[in-house]
mmCIF file of C-alpha atoms in Angstrom:
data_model
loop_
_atom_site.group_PDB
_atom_site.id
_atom_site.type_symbol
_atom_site.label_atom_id
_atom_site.label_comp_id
_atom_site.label_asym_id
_atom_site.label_seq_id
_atom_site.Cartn_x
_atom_site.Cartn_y
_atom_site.Cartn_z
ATOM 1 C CA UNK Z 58 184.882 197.496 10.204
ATOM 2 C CA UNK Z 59 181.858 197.630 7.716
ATOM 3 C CA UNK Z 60 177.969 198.322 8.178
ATOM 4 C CA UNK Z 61 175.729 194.973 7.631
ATOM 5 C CA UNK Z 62 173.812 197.100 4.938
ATOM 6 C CA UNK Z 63 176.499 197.739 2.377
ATOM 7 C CA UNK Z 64 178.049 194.857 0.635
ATOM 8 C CA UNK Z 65 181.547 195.528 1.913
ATOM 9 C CA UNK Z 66 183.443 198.238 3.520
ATOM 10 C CA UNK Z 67 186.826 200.036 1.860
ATOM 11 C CA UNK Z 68 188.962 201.948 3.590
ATOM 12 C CA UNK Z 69 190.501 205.074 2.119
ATOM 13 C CA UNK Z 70 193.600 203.874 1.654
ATOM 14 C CA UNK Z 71 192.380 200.704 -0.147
ATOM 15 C CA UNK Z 72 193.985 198.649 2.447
ATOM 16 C CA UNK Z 73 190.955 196.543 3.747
ATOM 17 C CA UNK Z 74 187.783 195.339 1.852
ATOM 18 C CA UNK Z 75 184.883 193.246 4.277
ATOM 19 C CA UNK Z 76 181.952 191.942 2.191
ATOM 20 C CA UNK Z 77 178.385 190.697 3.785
ATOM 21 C CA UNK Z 78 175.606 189.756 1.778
ATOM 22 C CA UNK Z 79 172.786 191.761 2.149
ATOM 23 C CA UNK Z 80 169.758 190.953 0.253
ATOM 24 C CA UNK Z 81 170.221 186.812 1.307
ATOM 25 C CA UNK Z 82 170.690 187.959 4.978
ATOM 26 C CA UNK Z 83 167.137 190.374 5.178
ATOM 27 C CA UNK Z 84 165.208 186.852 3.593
ATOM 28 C CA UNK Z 85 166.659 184.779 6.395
ATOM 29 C CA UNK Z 86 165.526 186.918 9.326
ATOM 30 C CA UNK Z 87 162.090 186.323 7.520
ATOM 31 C CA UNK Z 88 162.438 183.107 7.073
ATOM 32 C CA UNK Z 89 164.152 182.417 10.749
ATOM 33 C CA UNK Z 90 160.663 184.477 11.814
ATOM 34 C CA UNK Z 91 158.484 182.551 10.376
ATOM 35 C CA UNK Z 92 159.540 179.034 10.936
ATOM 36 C CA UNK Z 93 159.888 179.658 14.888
ATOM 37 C CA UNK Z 94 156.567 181.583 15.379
ATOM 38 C CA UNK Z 95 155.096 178.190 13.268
ATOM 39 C CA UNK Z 96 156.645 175.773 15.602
ATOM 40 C CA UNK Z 97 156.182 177.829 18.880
ATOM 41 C CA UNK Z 98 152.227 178.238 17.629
ATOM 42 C CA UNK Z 99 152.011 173.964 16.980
ATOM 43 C CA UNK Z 100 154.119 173.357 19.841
ATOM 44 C CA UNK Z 101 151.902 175.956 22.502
ATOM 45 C CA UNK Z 102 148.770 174.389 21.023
ATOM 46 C CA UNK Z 103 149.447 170.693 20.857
ATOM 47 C CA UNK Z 104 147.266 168.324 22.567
ATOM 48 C CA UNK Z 105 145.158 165.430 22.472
ATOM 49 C CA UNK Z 106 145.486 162.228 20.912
ATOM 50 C CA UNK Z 107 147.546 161.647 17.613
ATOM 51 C CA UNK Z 108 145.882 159.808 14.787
ATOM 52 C CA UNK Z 109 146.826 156.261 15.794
ATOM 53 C CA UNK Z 110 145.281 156.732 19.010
ATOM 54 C CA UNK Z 111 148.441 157.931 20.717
ATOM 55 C CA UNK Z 112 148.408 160.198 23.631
ATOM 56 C CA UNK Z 113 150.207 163.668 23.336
ATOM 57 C CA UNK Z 114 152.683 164.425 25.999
ATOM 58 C CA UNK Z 115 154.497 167.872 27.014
ATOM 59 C CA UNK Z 116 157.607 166.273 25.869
ATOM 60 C CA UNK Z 117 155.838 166.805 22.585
ATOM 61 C CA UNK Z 118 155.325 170.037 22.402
ATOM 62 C CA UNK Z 119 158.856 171.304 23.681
ATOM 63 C CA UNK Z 120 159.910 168.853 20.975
ATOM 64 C CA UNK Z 121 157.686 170.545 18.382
ATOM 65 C CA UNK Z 122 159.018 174.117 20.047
ATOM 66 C CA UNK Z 123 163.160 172.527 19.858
ATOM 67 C CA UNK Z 124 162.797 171.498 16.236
ATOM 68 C CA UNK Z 125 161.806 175.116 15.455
ATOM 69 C CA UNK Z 126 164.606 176.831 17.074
ATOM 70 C CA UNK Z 127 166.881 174.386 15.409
ATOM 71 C CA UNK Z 128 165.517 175.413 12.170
ATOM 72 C CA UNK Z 129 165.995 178.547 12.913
ATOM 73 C CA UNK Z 130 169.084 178.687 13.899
ATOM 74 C CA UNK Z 131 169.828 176.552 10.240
ATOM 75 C CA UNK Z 132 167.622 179.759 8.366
ATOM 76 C CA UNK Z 133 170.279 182.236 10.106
ATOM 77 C CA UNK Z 134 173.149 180.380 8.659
ATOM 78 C CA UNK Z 135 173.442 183.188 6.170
ATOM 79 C CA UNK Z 136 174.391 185.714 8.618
ATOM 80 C CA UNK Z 137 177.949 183.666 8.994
ATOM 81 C CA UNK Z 138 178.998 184.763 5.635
ATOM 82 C CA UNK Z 139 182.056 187.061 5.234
ATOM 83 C CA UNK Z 140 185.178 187.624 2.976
ATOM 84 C CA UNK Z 141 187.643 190.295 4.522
ATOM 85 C CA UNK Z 142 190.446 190.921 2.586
ATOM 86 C CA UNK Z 143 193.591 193.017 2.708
ATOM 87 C CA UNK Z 144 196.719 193.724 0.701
ATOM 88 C CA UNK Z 145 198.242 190.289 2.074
ATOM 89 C CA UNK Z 146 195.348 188.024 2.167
ATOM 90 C CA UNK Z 147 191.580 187.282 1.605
ATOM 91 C CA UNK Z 148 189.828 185.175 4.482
ATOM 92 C CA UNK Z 149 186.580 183.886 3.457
ATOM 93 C CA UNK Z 150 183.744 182.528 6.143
ATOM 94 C CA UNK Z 151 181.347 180.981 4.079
ATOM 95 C CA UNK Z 152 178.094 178.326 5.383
ATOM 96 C CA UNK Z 153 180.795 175.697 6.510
ATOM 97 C CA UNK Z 154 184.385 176.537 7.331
ATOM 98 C CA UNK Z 155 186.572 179.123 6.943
ATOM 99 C CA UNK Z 156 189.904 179.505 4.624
ATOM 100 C CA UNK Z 157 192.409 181.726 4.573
ATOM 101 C CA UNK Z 158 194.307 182.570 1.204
ATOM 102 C CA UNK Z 159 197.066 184.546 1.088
ATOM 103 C CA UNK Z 160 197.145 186.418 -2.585
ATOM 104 C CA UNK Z 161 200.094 184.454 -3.806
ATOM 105 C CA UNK Z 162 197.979 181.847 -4.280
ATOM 106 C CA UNK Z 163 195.223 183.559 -5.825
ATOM 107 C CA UNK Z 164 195.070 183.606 -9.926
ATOM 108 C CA UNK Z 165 191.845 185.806 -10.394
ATOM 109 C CA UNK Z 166 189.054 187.016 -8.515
ATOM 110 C CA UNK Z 167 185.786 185.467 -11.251
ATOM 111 C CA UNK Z 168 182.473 186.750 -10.778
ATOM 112 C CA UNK Z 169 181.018 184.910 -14.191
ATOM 113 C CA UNK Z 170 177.670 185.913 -15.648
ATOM 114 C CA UNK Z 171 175.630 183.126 -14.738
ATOM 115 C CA UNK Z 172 177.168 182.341 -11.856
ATOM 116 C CA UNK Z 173 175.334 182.725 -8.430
ATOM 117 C CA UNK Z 174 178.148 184.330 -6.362
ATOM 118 C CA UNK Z 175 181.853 185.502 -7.191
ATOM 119 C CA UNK Z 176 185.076 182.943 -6.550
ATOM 120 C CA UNK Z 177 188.341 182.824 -5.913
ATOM 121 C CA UNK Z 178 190.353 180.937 -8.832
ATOM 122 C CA UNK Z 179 193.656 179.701 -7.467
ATOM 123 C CA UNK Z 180 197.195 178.638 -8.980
ATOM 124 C CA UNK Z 181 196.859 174.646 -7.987
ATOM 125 C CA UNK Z 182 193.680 175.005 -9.635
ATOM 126 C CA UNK Z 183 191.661 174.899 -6.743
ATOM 127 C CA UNK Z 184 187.585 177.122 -6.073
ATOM 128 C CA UNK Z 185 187.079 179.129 -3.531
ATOM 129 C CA UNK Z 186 183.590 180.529 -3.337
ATOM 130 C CA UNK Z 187 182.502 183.494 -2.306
ATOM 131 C CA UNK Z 188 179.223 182.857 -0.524
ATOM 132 C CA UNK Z 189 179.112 186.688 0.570
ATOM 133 C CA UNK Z 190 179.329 188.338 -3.001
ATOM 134 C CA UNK Z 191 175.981 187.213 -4.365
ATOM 135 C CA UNK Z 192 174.200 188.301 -7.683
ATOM 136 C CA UNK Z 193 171.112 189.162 -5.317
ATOM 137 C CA UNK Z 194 173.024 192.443 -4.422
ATOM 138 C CA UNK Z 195 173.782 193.531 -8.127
ATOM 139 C CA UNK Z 196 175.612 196.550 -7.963
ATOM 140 C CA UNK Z 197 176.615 195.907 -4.720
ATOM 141 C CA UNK Z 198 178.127 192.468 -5.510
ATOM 142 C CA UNK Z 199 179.736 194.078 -8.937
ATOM 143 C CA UNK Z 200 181.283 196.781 -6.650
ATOM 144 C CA UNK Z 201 182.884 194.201 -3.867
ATOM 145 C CA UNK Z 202 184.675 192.026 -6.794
ATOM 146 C CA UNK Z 203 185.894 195.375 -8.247
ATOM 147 C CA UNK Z 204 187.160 196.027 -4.622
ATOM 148 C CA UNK Z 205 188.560 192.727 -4.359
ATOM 149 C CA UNK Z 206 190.091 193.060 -7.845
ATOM 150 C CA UNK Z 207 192.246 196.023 -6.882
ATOM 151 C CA UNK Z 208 193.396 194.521 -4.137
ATOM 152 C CA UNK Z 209 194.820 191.645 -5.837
ATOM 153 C CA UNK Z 210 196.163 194.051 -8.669
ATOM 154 C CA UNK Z 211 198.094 195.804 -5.609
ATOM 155 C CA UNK Z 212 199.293 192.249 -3.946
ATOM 156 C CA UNK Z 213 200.691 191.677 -7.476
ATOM 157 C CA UNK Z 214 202.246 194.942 -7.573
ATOM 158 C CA UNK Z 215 203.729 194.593 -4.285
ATOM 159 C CA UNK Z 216 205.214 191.120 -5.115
ATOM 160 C CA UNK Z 217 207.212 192.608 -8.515
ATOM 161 C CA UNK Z 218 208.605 195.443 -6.442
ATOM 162 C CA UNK Z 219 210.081 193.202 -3.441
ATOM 163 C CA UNK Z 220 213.861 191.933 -3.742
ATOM 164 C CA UNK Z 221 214.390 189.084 -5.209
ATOM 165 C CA UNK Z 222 215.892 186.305 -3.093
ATOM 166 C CA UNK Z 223 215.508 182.197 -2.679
ATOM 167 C CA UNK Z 224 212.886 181.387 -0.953
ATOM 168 C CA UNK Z 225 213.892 178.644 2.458
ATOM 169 C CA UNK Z 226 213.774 175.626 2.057
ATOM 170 C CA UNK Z 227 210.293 174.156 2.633
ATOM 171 C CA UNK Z 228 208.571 177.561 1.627
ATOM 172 C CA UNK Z 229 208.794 178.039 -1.827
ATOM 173 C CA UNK Z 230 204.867 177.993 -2.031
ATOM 174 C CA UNK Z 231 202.485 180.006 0.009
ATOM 175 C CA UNK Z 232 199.620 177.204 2.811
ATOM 176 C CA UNK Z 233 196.240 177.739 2.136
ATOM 177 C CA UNK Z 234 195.007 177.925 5.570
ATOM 178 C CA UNK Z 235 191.456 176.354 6.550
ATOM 179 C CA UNK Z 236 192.221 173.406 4.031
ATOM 180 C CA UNK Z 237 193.615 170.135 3.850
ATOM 181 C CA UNK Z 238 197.380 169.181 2.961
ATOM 182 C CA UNK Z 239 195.731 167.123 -0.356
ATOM 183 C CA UNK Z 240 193.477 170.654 -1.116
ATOM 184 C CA UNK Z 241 196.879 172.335 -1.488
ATOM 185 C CA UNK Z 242 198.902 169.659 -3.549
#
């Protein structure tokens, strides 16, 4: 559960963190506004001749009208982004794809100062990024990796405490889900 306004939501009990961005998602509904009232203006308007000669056809306006919704649809892309995380495991939905990392696999949770938005480092040496955490949001974003943070401090804790025993055979490591077999090796 979290509200599209705040970067994230955290329970009480610190078992669940969900991160939006917000700042990135309020300039694509602008920019998603814009682009289709543009196209739907040219396409409703269109006519006459083009300037070869060519005659203008209503096939050309809807096509004017279907290249706006499709780049609309492209400037709303931003609304996809998510990381929800809990004491097992961080899943991450960023522009393309989605992965799932349990946090075994995770080594740190790096927000650097230049960087755009905050990643996941992981043991095999792997990147996640974390499209949602953005520098846009400034305290926001700062608040959401110190969320995340904790949460891998308590998956950490968690892990020391647990029994000890051998792992079966064929598990000794912990599957990145959402990547490939030679992402993980």
């Amino acid at each position: 559960m979290s509200t599209p306004a705040t970067p994230g939501h955290h329970d009480p009990a610190g078992e669940e963190v969900t991160v939006r961005p917000r700042r990135i998602r309020q300039i694509s509904i602008g920019a998603a506004a814009v682009i289709l009232a543009i196209n739907l203006y040219a396409g409703l308007t269109l006519s006459g001749t083009t300037s070869n000669g060519g005659r203008l056809f209503p096939a050309d306006r809807w096509a004017v009208i279907g290249v706006g919704v499709l780049f609309t649809a492209l400037a709303l892309l931003p609304w996809r982004l998510r990381v929800q995380a809990d004491r097992e495991r961080v899943r991450v939905r960023n522009l393309v794809g989605d992965v799932t990392v349990p946090w075994e696999v995770v080594e740190r949770v790096r927000f650097d100062r230049n960087a755009v938005w905050a990643s996941l480092d992981l043991i095999n040496g792997d990147v996640v990024p974390l499209l949602s955490v953005q520098v846009i949001d400034h305290e926001d974003a700062v608040a959401a990796v110190r969320r995340l943070r904790a949460l891998l401090a308590a998956a950490r804790a968690k892990n020391l405490h647990r029994v000890s025993s051998p792992a079966p055979l064929g598990q000794d490591r912990p599957a990145v889900e959402g990547t490939s077999t030679a992402a993980r090796d």
